[in-house]
Coordinates of C-alpha atoms and ligand atoms in Angstrom, one line a residue:
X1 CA 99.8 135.7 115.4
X2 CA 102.3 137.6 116.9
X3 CA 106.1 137.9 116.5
X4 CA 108.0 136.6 120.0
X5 CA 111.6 135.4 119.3
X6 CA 111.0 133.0 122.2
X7 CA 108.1 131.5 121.5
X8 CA 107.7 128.1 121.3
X9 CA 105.6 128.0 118.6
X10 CA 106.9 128.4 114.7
X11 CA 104.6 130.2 113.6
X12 CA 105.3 133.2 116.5
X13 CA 109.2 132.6 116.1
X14 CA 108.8 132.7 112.1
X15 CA 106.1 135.1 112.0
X16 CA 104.6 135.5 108.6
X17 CA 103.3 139.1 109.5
X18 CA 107.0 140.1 110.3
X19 CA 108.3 138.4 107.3
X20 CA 106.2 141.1 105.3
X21 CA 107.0 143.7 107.0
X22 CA 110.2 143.3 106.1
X23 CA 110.4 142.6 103.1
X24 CA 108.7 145.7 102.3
X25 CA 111.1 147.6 104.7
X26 CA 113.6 146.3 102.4
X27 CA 112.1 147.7 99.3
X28 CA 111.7 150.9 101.2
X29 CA 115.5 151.2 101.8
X30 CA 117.4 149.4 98.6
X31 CA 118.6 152.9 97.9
X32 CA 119.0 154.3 101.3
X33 CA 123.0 154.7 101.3
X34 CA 122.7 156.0 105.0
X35 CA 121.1 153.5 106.5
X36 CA 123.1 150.6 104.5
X37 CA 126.3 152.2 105.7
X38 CA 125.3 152.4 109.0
X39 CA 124.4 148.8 108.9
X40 CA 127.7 147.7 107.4
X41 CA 129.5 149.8 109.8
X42 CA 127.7 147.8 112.7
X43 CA 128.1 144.7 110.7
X44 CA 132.2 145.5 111.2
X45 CA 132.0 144.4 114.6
X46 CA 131.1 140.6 113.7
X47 CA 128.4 140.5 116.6
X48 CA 126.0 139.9 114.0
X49 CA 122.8 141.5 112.5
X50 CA 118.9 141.3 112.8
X51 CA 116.9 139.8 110.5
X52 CA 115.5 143.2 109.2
X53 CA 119.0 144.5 108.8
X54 CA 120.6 142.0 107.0
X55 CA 117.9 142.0 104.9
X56 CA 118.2 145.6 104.4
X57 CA 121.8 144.5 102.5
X58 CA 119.8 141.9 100.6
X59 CA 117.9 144.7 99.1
X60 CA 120.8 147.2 98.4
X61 CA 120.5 148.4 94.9
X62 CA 123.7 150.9 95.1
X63 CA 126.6 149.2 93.6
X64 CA 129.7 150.2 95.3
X65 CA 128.3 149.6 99.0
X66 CA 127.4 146.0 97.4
X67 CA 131.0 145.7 96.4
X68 CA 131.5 146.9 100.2
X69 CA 129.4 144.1 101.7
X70 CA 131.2 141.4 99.7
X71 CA 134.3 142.6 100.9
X72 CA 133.1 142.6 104.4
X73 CA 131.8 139.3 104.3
X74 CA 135.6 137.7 102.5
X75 CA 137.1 140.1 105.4
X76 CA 134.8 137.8 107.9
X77 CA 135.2 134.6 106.4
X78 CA 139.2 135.3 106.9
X79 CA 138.5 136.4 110.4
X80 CA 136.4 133.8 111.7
X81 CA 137.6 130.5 109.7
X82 CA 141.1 131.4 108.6
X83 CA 141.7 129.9 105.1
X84 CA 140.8 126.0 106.1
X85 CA 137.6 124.1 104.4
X86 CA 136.0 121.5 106.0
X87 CA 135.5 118.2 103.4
X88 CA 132.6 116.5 104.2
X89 CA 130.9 113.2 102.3
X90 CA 126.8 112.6 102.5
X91 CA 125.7 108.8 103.2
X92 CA 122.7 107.7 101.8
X93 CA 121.3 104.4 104.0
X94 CA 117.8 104.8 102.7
X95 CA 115.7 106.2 99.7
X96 CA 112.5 104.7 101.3
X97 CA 110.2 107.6 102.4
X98 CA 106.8 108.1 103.2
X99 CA 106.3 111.9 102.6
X100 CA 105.1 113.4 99.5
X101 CA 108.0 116.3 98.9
X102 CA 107.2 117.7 95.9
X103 CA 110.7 118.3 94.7
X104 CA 112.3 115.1 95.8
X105 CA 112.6 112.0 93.7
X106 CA 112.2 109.7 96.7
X107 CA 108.4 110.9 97.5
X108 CA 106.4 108.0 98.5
X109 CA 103.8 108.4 94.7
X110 CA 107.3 107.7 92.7
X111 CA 106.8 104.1 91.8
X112 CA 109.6 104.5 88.9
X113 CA 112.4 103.8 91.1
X114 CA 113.7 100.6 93.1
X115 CA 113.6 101.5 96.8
X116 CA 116.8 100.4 98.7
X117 CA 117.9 100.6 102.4
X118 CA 121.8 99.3 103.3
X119 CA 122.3 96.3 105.5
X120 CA 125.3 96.8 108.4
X121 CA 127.1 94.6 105.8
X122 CA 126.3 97.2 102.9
X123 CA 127.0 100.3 105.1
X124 CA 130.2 98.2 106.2
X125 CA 131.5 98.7 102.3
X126 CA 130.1 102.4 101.9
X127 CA 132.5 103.1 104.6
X128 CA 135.5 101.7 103.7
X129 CA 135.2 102.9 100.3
X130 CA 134.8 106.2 102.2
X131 CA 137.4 105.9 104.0
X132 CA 139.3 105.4 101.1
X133 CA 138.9 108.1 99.4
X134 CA 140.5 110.0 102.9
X135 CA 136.9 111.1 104.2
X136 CA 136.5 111.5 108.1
X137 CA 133.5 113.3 108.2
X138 CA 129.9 112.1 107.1
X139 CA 126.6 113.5 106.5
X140 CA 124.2 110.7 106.8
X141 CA 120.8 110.7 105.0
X142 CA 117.6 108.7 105.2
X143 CA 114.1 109.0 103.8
X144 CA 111.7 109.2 106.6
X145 CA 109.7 105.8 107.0
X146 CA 109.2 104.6 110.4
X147 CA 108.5 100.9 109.3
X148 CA 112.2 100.4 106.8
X149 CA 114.0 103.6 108.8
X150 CA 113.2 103.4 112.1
X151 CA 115.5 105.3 115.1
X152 CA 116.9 101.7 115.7
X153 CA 118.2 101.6 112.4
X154 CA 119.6 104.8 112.1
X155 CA 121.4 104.3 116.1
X156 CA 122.7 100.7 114.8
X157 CA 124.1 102.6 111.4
X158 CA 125.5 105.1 113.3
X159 CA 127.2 102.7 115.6
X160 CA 128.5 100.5 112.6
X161 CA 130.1 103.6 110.7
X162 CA 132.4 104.2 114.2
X163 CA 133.1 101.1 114.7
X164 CA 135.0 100.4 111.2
X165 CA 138.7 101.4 111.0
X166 CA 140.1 100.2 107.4
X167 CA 143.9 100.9 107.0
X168 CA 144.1 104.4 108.7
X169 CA 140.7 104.8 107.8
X170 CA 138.3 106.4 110.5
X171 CA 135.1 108.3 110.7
X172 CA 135.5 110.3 113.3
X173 CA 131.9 112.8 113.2
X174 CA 128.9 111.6 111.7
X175 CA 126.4 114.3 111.4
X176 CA 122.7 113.3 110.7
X177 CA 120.1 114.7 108.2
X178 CA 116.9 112.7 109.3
X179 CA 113.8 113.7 109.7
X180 CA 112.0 115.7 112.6
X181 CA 111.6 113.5 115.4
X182 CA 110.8 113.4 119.2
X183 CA 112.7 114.5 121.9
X184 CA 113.2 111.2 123.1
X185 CA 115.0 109.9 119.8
X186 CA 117.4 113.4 119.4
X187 CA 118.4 112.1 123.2
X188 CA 119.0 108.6 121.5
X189 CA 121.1 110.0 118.4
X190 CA 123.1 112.7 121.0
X191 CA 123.8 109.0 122.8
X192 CA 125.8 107.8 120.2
X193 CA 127.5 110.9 119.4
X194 CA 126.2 112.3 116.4
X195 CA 128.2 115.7 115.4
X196 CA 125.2 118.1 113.9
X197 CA 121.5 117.4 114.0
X198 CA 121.2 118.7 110.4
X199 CA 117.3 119.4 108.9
X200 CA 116.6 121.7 106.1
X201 CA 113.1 123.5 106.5
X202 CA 112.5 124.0 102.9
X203 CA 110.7 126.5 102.9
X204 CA 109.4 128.9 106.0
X205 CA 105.9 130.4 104.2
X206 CA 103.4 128.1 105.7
X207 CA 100.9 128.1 103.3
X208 CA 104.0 127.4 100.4
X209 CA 105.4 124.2 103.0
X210 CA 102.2 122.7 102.9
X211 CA 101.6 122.4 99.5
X212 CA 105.1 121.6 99.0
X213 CA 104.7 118.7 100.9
X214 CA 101.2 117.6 100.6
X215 CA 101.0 114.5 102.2
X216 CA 103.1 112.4 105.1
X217 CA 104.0 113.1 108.7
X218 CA 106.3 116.1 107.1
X219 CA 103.3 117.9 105.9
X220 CA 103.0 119.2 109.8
X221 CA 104.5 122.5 109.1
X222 CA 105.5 123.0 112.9
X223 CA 106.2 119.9 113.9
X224 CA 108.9 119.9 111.3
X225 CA 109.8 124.0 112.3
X226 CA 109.7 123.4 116.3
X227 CA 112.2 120.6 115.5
X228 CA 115.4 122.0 116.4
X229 CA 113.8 123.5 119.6
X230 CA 113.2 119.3 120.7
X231 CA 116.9 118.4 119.1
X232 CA 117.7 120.6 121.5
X233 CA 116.2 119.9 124.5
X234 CA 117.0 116.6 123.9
X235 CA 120.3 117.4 124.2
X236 CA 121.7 118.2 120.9
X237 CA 123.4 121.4 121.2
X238 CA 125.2 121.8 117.5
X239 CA 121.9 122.1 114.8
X240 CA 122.5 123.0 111.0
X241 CA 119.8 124.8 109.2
X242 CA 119.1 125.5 105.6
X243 CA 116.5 126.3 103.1
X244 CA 116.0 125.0 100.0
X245 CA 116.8 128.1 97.7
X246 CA 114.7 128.4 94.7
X247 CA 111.4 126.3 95.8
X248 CA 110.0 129.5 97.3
X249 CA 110.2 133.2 97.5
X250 CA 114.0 133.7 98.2
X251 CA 113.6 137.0 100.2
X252 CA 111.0 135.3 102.2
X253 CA 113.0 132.1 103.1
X254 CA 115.7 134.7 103.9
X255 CA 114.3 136.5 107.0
X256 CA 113.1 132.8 108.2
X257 CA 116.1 131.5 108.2
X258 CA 117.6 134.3 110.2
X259 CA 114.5 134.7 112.5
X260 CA 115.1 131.0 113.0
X261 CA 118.7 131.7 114.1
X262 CA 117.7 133.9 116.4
X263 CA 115.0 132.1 117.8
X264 CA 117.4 129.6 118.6
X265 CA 120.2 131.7 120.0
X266 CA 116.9 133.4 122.5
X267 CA 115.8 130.8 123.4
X268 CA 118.9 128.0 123.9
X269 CA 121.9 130.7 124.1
X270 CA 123.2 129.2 120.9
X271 CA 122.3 130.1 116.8
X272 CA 123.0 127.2 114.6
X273 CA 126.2 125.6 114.0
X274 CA 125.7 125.8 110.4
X275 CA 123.5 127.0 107.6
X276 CA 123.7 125.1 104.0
X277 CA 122.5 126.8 101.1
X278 CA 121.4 124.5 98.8
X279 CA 119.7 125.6 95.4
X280 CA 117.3 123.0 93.6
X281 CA 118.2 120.9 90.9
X282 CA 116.8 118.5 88.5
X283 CA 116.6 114.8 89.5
X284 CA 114.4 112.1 88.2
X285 CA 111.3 112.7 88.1
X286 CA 111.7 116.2 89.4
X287 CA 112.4 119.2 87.0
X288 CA 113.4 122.9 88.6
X289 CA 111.7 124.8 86.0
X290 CA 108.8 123.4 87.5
X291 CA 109.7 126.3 89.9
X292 CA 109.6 129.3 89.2
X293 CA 111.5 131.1 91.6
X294 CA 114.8 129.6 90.9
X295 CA 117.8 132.0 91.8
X296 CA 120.3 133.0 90.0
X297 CA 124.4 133.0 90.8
X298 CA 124.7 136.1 91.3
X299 CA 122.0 136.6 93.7
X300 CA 122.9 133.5 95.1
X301 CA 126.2 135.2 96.1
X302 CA 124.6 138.1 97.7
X303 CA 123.0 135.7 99.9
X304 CA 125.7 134.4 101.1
X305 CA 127.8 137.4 101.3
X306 CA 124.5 138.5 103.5
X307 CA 124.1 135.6 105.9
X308 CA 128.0 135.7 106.5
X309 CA 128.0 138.9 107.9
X310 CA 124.3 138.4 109.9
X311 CA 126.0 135.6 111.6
X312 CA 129.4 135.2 111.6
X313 CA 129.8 132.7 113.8
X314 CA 128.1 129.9 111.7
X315 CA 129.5 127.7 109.4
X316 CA 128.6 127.5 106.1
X317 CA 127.9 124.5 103.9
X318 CA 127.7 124.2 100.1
X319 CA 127.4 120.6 98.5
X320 CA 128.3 119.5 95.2
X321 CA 124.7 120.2 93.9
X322 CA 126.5 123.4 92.9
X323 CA 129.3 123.3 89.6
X324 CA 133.1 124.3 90.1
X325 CA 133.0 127.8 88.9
X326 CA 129.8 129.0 91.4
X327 CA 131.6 126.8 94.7
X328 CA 134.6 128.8 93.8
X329 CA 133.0 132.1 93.7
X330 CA 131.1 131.1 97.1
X331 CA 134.3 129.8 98.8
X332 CA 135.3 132.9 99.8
X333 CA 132.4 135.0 100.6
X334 CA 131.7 133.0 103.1
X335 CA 131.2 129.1 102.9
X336 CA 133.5 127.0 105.4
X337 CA 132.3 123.7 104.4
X338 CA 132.3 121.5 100.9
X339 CA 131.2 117.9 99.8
X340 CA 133.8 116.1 98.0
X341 CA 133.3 112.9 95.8
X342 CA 129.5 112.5 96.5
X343 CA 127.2 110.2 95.3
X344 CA 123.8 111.1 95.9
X345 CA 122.5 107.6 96.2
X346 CA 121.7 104.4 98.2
X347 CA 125.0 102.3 97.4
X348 CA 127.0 104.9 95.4
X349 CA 130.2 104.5 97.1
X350 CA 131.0 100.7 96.9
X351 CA 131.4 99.6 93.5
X352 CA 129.9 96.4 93.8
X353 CA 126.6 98.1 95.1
X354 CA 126.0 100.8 93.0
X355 CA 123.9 99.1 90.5
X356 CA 119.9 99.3 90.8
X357 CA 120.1 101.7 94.0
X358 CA 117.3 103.9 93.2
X359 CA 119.2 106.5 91.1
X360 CA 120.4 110.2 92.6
X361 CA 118.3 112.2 95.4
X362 CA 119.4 115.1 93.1
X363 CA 121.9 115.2 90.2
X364 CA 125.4 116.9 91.0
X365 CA 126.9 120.2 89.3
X366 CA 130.2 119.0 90.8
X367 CA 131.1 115.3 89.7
X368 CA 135.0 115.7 90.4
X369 CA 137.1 113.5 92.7
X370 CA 137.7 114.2 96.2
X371 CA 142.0 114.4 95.0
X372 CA 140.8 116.9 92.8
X373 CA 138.5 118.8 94.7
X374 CA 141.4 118.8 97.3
X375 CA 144.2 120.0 95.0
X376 CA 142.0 122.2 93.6
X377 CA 141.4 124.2 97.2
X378 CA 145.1 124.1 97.4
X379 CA 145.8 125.8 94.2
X380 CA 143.7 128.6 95.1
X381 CA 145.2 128.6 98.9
X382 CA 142.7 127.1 101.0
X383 CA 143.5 124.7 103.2
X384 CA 141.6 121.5 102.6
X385 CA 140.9 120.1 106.3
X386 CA 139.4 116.8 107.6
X387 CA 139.0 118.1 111.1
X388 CA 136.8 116.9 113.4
X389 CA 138.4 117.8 116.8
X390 CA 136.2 120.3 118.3
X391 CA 133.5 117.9 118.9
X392 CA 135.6 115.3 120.2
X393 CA 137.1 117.9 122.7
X394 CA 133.7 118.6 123.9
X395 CA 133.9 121.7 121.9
X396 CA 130.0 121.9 120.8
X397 CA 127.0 124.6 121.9
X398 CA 127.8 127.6 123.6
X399 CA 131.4 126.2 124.7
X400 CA 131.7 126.4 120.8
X401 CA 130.3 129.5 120.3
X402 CA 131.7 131.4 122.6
X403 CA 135.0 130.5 121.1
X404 CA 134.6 131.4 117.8
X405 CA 132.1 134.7 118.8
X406 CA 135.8 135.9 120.4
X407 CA 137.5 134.9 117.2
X408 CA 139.5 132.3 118.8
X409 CA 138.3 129.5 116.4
X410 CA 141.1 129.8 113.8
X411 CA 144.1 129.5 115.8
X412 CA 142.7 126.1 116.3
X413 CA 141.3 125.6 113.3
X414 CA 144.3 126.1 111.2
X415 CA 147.0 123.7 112.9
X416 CA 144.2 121.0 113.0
X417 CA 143.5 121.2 109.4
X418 CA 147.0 121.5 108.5
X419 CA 147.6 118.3 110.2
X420 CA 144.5 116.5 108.9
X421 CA 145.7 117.5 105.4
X422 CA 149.2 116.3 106.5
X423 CA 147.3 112.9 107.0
X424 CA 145.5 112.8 103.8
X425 CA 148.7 113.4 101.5
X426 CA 150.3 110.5 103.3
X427 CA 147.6 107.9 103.3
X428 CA 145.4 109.2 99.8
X429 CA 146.8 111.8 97.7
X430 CA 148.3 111.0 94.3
X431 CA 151.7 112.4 93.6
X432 CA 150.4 116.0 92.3
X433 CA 148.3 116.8 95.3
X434 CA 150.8 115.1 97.4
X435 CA 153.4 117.7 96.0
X436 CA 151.1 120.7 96.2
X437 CA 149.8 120.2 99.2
X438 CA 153.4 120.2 101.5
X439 CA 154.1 123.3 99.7
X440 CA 151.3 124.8 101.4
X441 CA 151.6 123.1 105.0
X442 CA 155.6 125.1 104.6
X443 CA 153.6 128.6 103.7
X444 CA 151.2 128.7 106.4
X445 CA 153.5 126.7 109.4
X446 CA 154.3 130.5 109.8
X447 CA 151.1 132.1 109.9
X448 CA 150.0 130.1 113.4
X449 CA 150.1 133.4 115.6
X450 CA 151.1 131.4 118.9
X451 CA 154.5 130.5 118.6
X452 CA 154.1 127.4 121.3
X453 CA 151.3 126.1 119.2
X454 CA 153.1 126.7 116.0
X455 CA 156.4 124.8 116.9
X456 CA 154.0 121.9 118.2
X457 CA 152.5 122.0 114.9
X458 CA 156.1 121.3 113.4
X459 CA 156.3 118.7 115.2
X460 CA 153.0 116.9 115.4
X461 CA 153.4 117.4 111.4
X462 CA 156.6 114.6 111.6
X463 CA 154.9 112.6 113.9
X464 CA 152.1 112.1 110.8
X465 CA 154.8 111.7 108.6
X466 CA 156.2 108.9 111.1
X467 CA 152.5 107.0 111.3
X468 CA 151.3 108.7 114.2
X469 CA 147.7 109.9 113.2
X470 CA 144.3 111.5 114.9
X471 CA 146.6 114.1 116.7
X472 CA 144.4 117.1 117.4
X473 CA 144.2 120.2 119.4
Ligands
SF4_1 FE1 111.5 111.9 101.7 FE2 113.3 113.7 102.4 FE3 112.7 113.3 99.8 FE4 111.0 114.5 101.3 S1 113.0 115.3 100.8 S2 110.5 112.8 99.9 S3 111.3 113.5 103.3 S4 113.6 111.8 101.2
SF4_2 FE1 135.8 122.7 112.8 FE2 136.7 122.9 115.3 FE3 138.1 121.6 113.5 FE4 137.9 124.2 113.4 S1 138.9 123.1 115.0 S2 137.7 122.8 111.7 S3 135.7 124.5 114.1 S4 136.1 120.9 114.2

């Protein structure tokens, strides 16, 4: 096989041969201060790095130009995103599934736990209690299973979620984590105005992704790689990509996910929207040390310290599969997104359904509340944010992109997650969070650059303070 960026076929976009190449190139050059400076010198500029440079950082064995590229990618971050992090909630509607994913409770053999799938009615009380929590923003999450989870059921979920306002309650972006599909049913989900087309590949070593997942329609190792290529043709332009760190080789996994980024931005004009980074983690059934290539934190910072400065203009996504202290230490090198308040299970929200549901996809490092995850951002002077405009404003794909590629993205970002913050301490926040979180709306109404923008912010600010809500730029 050959390497071609713009190939349509995985397995010339995420070319094992090149993969190898470059991880040896990386060995080559761990100590090779000139060539690491010259690469984080480039990497100043924010227009991003190859695969084969960033993995080049990876590698760096000299311990003052890693203390460089951490600082570069916190300098980045701050560029980019400003000091705002998204707050985002998953949904589970199904744990039925017919794959055999090694690593996952829900695979089809499992027999130990109920299976469960939400009715409208059920989803109905998921939401609210969503909604009550102050969530806007939902990562839904099915098993694939085309007889209990068809594309119907997932379009009428989707449409049920919008549809409920409770109190000042709204969803307002429901990304979707299902799996690969046709291009036909990523039209049908853009149709009813998904946010992201979220899929994690796993793992990019062929050989590894098929005996990972040994049986099921997601045992098709291109099928399930070409997948964002037919998400976007069928119109999807925002995709979020990840890997599952820890099943595989991480170095490996690495340079695919980065090869897959710039597949996408060859061949569509646009990388992904976001990259998550989850690392595994015990469930039932499923034990980590089964794998042996589990990472550990501090390598796990370096990897995100490295993909934030390869590609700056993605968004970054850690869930509550990771504990406090690690989140915290990630937070800044790089991540723009967080879970808060998950449950990992069918039912988990609604009190009333969360008995026999099937038990957690994975078990969480991070059981805190979403009040406490929020006043815990605060304290260390991030701005929690429930924003959800630029999609709404028909800010997705290159129109995105090209925004935040000219750094524009955090004079927008900032106002809008001051004022979503502004709604959550009037309609969720207990008095502590409440207290701490005006404090910091007065510190940063200042820092808005544009002064038009910043004395509309003033007074969009009362307006939430007077009822008004949803006000976005
Ligand atoms: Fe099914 Fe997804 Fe679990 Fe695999 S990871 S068994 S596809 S729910
Ligand atoms: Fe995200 Fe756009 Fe809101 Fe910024 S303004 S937080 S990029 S939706």
């Amino acid at each position: 096989m050959k390497y071609d960026v713009k190939s349509e076929n995985a397995e010339e976009f995420i070319n094992h041969e090149e993969i190898l190449r470059t991880i040896e190139f990386g060995k080559e050059n761990a100590h090779n201060r000139d060539m690491i400076e010259e690469i984080l010198e480039k990497a100043k500029d924010a227009k991003g790095l190859t695969h084969k440079e960033a993995f080049v950082l990876l590698s760096c064995e000299e311990e003052d130009l890693n203390e460089k590229m951490f600082n570069l990618a916190k300098e980045l971050k701050l560029r980019f995103y400003g000091n705002r992090i998204v707050l985002f909630a998953p949904l589970y509607l199904s744990n039925y599934c017919v794959n055999g994913c090694v690593y996952c409770p829900y695979h089809a053999k499992n027999k130990q736990i109920p299976r469960k799938k939400l009715t409208q009615e059920e989803i109905k009380k998921e939401v609210i209690a969503l909604q009550d929590m102050g969530h806007k923003r939902l990562a839904l999450e099915t098993g694939e299973d085309p007889i209990n989870n068809p594309i119907e059921y997932v379009l009428e979920s989707i449409k049920t979620i919008y549809s409920i306002h409770h109190k000042n309650g709204d969803i307002r972006r429901v990304n979707v984590n299902i799996a690969a599909t046709t291009i036909e049913n990523y039209r049908k989900l853009k149709e009813v105005g998904i946010g992201t087309y979220i899929l994690f590949q796993e793992t990019y070593n062929k050989k590894d992704y098929e005996r990972l997942h040994p049986t099921g329609p997601k045992h098709d190792y291109r099928y399930h790689t070409e997948a964002m290529d037919r998400a976007q043709l069928g119109g999807i332009d925002d995709v979020g990509c990840g890997v599952l760190f820890g099943l595989e080789n991480y170095k490996y996994d690495f340079i695919g996910l980065l090869m897959h980024a710039e597949h996408l931005e060859a061949r569509f004009g646009v990388g992904p929207h976001t990259i998550s980074v989850p690392r595994i983690r015990p469930a039932d059934d499923i034990d980590p040390n089964d794998f042996d290539n589990s990472i550990n934190d501090d390598i796990f910072a370096k990897i995100v310290a490295c993909i934030r400065i390869a590609v700056p203009y993605t968004g970054m996504i850690i869930s509550t599969r990771e504990s406090k202290k690690t989140r915290q230490r990630v937070l800044e090198l790089g991540i723009s997104q967080i879970s808060g308040g998950s449950k990992t299970s069918v039912g988990g929200y609604d009190e009333d359904l969360e008995e026999d549901n099937g038990g957690e996809q994975f078990d969480l490092a991070d059981t805190r509340t979403l009040d406490e995850i929020v006043d815990w951002l605060i304290s260390m002077g991030h701005i929690p944010s429930f924003c959800t405009a630029c999609y709404r404003k028909g800010r997705t794909g290159d129109r995105f992109m090209s925004l935040v590629k000219k750094g524009e993205i955090g004079n927008i970002c900032s106002p809008n997650a001051m004022m979503t913050l502004q709604e959550y301490l009037c309609d969720y926040a207990s008095d502590k969070t409440r207290e701490d979180g005006e404090k910091l709306i007065q510190k940063m109404i200042p820092t808005i650059k544009n002064e038009t923008i910043r004395e509309k912010t003033r007074g969009w600010l009362e307006d939430i303070k007077q009822g008004k809500r949803d006000i976005r730029i």
